[in-house]
Coordinates of C-alpha atoms and ligand atoms in Angstrom, one line a residue:
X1 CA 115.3 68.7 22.7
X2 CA 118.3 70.3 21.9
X3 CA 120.9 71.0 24.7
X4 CA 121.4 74.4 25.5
X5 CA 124.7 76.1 25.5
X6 CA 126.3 75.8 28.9
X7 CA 127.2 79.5 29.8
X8 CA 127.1 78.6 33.8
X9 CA 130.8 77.1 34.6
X10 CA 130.4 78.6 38.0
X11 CA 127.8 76.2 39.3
X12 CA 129.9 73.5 38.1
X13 CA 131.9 72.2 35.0
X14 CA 131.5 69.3 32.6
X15 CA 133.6 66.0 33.4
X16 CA 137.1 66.6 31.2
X17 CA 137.4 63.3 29.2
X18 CA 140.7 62.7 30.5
X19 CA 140.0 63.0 33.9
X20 CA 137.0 59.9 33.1
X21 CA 140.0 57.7 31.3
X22 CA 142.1 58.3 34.6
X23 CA 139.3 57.6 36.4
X24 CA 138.0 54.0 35.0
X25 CA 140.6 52.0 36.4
X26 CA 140.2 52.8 40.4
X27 CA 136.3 52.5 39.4
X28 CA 136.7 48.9 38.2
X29 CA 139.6 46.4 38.8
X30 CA 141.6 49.2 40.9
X31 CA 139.0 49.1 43.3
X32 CA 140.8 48.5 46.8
X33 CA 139.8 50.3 49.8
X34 CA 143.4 52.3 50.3
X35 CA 143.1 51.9 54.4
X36 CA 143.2 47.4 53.2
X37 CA 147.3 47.1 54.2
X38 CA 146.6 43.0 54.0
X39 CA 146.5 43.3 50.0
X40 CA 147.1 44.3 46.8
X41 CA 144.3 46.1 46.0
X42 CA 144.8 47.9 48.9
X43 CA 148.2 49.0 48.3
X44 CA 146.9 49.9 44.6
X45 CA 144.5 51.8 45.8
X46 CA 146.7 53.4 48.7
X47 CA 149.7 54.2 46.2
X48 CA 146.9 56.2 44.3
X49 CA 145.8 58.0 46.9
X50 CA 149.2 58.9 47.7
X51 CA 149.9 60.0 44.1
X52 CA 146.9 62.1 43.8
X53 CA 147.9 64.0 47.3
X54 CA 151.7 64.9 45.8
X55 CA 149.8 66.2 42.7
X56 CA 147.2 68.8 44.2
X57 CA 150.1 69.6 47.1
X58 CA 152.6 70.2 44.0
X59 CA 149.4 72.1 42.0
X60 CA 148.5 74.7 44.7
X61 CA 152.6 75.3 45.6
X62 CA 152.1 73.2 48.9
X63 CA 155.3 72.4 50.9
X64 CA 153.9 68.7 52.0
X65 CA 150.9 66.0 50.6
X66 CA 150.1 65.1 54.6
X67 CA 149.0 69.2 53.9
X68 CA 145.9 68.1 51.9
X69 CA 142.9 66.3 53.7
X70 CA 140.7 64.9 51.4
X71 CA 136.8 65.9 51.4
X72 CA 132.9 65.8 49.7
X73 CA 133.9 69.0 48.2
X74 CA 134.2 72.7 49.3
X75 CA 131.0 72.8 51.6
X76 CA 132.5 70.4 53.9
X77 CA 136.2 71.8 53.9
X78 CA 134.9 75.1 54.0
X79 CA 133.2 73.5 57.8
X80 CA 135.8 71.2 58.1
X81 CA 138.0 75.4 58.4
X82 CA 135.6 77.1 60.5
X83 CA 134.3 74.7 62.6
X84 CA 137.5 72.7 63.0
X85 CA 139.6 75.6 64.3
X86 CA 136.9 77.4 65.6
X87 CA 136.4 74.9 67.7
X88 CA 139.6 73.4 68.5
X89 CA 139.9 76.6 70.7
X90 CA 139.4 76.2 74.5
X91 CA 138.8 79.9 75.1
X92 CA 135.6 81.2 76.7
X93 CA 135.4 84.0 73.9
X94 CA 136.0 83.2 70.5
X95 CA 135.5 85.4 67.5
X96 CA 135.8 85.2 63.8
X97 CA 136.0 87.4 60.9
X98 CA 134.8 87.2 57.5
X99 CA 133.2 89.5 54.5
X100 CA 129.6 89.7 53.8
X101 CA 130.1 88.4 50.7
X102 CA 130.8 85.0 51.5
X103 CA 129.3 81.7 49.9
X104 CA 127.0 80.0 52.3
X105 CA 129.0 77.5 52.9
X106 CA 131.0 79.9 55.1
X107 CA 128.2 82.3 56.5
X108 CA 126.0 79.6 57.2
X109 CA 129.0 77.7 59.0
X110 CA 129.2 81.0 60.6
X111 CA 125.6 81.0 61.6
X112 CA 126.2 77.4 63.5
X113 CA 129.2 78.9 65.6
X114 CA 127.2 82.0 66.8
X115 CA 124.8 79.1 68.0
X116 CA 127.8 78.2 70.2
X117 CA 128.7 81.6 71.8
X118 CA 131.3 82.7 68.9
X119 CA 131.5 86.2 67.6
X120 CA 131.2 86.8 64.1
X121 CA 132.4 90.0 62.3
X122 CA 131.2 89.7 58.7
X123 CA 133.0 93.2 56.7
X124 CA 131.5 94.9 54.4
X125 CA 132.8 95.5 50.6
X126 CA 133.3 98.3 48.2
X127 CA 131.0 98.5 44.9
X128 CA 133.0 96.3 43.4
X129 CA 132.6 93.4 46.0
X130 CA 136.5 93.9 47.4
X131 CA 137.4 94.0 50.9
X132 CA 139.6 96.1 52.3
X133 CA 142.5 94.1 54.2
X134 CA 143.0 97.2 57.1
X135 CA 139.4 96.6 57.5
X136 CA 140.8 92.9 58.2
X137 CA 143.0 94.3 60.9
X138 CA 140.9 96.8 62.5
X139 CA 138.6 93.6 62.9
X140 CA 141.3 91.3 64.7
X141 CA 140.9 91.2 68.4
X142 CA 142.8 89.3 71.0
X143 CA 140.5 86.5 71.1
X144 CA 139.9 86.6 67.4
X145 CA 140.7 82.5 66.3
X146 CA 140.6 82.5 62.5
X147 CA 140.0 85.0 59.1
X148 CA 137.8 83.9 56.4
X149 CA 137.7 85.4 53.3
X150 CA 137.4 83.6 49.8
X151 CA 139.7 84.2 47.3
X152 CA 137.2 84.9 44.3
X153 CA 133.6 85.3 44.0
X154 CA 131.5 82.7 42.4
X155 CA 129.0 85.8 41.4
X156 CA 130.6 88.6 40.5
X157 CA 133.9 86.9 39.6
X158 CA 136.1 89.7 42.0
X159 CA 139.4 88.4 43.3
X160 CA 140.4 89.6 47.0
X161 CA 143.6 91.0 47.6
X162 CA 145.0 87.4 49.4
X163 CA 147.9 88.7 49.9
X164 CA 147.6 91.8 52.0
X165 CA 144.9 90.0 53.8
X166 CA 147.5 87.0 54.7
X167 CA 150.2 89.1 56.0
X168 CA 147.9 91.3 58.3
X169 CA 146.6 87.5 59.5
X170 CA 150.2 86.5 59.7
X171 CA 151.5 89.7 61.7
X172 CA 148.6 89.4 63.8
X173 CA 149.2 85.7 64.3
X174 CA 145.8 84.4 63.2
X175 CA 145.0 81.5 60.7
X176 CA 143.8 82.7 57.5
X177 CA 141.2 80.4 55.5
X178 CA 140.1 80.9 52.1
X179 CA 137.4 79.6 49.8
X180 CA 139.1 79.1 46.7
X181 CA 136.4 77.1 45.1
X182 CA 136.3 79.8 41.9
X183 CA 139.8 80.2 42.0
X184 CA 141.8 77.1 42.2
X185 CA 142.6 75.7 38.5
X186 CA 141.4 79.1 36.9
X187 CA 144.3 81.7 38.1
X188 CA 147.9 80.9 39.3
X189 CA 147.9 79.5 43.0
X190 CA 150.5 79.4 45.4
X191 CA 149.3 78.9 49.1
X192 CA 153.0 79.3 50.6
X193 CA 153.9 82.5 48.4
X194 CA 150.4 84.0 49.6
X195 CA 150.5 82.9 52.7
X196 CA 147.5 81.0 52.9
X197 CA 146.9 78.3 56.0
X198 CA 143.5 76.9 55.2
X199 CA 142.3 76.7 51.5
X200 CA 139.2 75.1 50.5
X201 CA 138.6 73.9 47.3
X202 CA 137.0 70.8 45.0
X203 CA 137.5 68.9 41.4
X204 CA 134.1 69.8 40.0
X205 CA 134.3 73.3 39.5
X206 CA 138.0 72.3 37.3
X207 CA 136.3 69.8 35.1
X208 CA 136.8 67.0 37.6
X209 CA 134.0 64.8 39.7
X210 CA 131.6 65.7 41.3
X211 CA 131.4 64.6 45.1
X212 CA 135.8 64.8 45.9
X213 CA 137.3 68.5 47.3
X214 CA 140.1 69.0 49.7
X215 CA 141.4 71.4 52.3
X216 CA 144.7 72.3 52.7
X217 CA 145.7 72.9 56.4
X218 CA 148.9 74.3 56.3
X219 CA 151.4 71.9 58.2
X220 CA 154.6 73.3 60.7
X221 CA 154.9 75.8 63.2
X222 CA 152.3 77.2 64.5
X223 CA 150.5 74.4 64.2
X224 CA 146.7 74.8 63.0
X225 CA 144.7 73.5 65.2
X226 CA 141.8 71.4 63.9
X227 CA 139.3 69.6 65.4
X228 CA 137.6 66.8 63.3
X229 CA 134.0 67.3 62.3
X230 CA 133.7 63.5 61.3
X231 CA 134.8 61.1 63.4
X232 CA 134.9 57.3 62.4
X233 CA 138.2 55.1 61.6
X234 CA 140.8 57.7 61.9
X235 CA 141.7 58.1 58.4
X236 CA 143.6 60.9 57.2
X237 CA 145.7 61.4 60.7
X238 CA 142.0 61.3 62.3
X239 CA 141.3 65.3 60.0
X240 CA 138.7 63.5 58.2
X241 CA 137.7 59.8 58.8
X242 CA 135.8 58.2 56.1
X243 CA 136.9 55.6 53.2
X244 CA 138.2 57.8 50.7
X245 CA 136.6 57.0 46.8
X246 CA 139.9 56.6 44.9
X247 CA 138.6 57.2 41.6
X248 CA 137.4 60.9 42.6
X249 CA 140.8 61.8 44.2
X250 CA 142.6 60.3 41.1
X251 CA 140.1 62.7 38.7
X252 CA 140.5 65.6 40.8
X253 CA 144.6 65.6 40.7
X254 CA 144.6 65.4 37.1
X255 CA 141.5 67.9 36.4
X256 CA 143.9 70.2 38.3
X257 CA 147.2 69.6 36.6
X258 CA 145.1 70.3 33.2
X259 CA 143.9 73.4 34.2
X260 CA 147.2 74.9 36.1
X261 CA 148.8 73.7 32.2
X262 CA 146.3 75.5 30.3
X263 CA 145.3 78.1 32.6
X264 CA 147.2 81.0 31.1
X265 CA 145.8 80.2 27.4
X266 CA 142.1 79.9 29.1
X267 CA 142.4 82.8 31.2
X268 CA 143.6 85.0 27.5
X269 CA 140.5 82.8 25.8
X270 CA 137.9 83.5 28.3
X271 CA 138.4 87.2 28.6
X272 CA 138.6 88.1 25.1
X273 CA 135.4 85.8 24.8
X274 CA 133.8 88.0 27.9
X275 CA 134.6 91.2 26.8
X276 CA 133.2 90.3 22.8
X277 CA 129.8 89.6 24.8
X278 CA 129.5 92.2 26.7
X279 CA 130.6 94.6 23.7
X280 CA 127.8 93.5 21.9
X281 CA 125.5 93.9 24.7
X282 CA 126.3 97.2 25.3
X283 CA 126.4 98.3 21.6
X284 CA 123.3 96.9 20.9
X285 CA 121.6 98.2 24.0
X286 CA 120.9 100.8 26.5
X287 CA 120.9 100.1 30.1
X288 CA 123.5 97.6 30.3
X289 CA 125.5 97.3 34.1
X290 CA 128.3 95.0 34.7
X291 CA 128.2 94.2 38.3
X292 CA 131.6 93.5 40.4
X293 CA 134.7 93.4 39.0
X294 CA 135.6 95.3 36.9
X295 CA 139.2 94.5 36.6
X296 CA 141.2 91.4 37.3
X297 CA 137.7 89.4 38.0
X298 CA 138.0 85.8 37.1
X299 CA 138.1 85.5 33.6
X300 CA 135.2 83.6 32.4
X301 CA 132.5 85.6 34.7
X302 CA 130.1 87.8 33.6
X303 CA 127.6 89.7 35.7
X304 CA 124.9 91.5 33.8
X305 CA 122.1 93.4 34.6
X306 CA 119.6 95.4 31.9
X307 CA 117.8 98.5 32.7
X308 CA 113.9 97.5 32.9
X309 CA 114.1 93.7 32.8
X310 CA 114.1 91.2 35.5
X311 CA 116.4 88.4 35.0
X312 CA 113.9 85.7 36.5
X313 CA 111.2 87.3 33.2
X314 CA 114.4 87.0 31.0
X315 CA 115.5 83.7 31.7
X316 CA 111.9 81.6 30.6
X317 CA 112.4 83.2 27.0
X318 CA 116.1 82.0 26.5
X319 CA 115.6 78.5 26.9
X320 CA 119.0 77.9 24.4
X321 CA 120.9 79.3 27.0
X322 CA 121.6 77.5 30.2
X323 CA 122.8 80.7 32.5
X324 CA 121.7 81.6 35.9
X325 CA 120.8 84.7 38.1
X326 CA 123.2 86.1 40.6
X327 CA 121.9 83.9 43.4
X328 CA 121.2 80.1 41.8
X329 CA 124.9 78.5 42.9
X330 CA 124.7 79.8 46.1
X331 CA 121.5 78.7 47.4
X332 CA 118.4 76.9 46.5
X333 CA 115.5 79.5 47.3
X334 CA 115.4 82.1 45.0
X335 CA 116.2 85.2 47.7
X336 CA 117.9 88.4 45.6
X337 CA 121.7 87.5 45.8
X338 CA 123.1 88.8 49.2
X339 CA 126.3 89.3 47.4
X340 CA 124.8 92.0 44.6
X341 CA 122.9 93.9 48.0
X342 CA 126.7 94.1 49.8
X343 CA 127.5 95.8 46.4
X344 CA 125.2 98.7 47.2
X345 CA 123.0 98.1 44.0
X346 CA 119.7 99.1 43.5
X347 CA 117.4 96.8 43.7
X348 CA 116.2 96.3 40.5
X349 CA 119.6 95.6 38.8
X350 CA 119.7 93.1 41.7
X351 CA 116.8 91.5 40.5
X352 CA 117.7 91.9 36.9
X353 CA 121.4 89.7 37.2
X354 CA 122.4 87.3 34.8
X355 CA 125.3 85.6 35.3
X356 CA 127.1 84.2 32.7
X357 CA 129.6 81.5 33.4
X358 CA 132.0 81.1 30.3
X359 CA 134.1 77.9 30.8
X360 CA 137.3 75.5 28.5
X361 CA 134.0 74.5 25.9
X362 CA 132.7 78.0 25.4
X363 CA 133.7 79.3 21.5
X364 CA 133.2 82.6 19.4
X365 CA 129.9 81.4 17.9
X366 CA 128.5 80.7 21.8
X367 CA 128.9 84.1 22.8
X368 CA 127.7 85.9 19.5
X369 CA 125.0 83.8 20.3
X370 CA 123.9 84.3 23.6
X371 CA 124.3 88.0 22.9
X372 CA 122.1 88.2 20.0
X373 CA 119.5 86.0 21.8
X374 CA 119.9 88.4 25.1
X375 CA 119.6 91.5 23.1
X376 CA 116.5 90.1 21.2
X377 CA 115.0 89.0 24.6
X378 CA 115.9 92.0 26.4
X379 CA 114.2 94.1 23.6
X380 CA 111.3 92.2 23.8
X381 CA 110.8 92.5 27.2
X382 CA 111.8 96.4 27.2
X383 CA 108.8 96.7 24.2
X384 CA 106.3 94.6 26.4
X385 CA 107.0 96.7 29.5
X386 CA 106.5 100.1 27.5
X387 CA 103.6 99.2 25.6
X388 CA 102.3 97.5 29.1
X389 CA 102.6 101.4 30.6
X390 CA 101.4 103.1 27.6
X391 CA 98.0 101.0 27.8
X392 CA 98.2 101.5 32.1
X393 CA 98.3 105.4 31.2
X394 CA 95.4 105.7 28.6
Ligands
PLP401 C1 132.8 80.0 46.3 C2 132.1 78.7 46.5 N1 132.3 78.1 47.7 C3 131.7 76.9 47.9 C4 130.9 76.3 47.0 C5 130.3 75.0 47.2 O1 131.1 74.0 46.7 P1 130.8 72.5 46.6 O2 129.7 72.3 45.6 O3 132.1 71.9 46.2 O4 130.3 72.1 48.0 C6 130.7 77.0 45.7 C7 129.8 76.4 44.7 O5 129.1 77.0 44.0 C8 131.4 78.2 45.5 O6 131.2 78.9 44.4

């Protein structure tokens, strides 16, 4: 069978054939464990390592490599953040805030510490999916221990407005963490111009590997206190113990240096493409909505819904097209996407969400593509429903 055109670079993104050549080495003679200090393939493998730290530090405008702590990928730094600071607190009353349209790597992490007497304060989020940073400071208490709010949304593409968010944190003097799985690689990042202290984020969503993300924890005063959630052989200054797999951290420095060097040509690329698709959508068709952002979203995200037609009805009939509904990145079960409800949509443009994921491979002839196939399904669909009522009605 023929493959069908990738148009879901938010779930994750194809391995960058560069990033497999850098890759190859540390996976076969380069194949040391870096904590081996008897050896050569230990140093190898440790000089690596060390390489691949300066790179991300240098990518994301870090001050210091001991910053980044290597991880599986965004889940765990994402609860490496929470539960590490959360934690690390002796207080009797603890509270965190965060939005409502987090991924649930965060509101599930969130779950787990309400299990442990924390309070949670998830905020709400205009139609548009942005929070409102004095909503952010009305929410800060005395006992409140960390902020949480991801930098851009894996569904709806909206970007939050870091900035003001970190210097209410910062006046406040509470750690800010962010999820910058969607944004890292994709639009320029610089944690110590933002003021960022924890940032979460992973190779394979940047055409890296799968299996390798990081967090930065922001070193200096005040220190960020973090308690370990693994604990083992004390690597990485006892943050994160585990063997680290070379090859991955390798892959995922240079995955990031590619996209931060062709970010600004992609980001151009991708919303030119985005716009053409949903031009077409909405000149062939009535009932189109764009959910979230509308402005300054990620580039390569498009969220879709058509009057009439549910996208789980739609999907079956485009099987050219590998896309996804607002909720399939975020969880496994196919619940309507928690992020579209905080929106305040109706519930059947939550249930009719597409969301397209344009990415580095996506061309012209993709997206006149996929929009000709959508409008054709969509049609179809549309005709079915209205014949369907005509013959209810007789
Ligand atoms: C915003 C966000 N956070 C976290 C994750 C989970 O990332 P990982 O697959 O690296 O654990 C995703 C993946 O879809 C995401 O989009």
């Amino acid at each position: 069978m023929k493959r069908p055109i990738y148009l879901d670079h938010h779930a994750t993104t194809p391995l960058d054939p560069r990033v497999l050549d850098a890759m190859l080495p540390y996976l076969r003679e380069d194949f040391g464990n870096p904590a081996s200090s008897t050896h050569l393939y230990g140093w190898r493998a440790e000089a690596a390592l060390t390489d691949a730290r300066e790179r991300l530090a240098a990518a994301i405008g870090a001050g210091d490599p001991a910053e980044i702590v290597f991880t599986s990928g965004t889940t765990e730094s994402d609860n490496l953040a929470l539960l590490g600071v959360v934690r690390a607190s002796r207080q009797r009353r603890r509270h965190l805030v965060t939005s409502v349209v987090e991924h649930p790597a965060v509101l599930d992490a969130c779950r787990a510490l309400e299990g442990e007497g924390v309070e949670v304060s998830r905020l709400p989020v205009d139609a548009e999916g942005r929070l409102d940073p004095s909503a952010v400071e009305a929410a800060i208490g005395p006992h409140t221990r960390l902020v949480s709010v991801g930098a851009a949304n894996g569904e709806v593409g909206t970007v939050q407005p870091l900035d003001a968010i970190a210097a209410v944190c910062r006046e406040r003097g509470v750690p800010f963490h962010s999820d910058g799985a969607q944004w890292v690689g994709k639009l320029p990042v610089s944690v110590r111009e933002v003021g960022i202290d924890l940032l979460a984020f992973c190779a394979h969503k940047i055409y890296g590997p799968k299996g390798i993300g990081a967090l930065y924890v922001r070193g200096g005063r005040p220190r960020i206190p973090l308690q370990p959630i693994l604990h083992g052989g004390g690597h990485q200054a006892g943050r994160r113990s585990g063997t680290l797999p070379v090859a991955q951290c390798v892959g995922f420095a240079l995955a990031l240096e590619l996209c931060v060097e062709e970010k600004d040509v992609e980001a151009r690329r991708q919303c030119e493409l985005r716009d053409r698709l949903l031009a077409s959508l909405e000149d062939a068709l009535p009932g189109v909505w764009r959910n979230g952002a509308r402005e300054g979203g990620l580039p390569g995200n498009l969220n879709v819904s058509f009057d009439g037609v549910a996208a789980d009805a739609l999907l079956p009939a485009l099987p050219e097209l590998a896309l996804s509904t607002g909720s399939a990145c975020a969880s496994a079960n196919a619940e309507p996407s928690h992020v579209l409800i905080a929106l305040g949509l109706a519930e059947e443009r939550v249930r009719g969400a597409l969301r397209i994921g344009l990415g580095r491979g996506t061309g012209v002839e993709d997206v006149d593509f996929a929009a000709q196939r959508l409008i054709e399904e969509v049609r179809r669909a549309r005709g079915a429903s209205s014949r369907a009522k005509l013959g209810g009605s007789r």
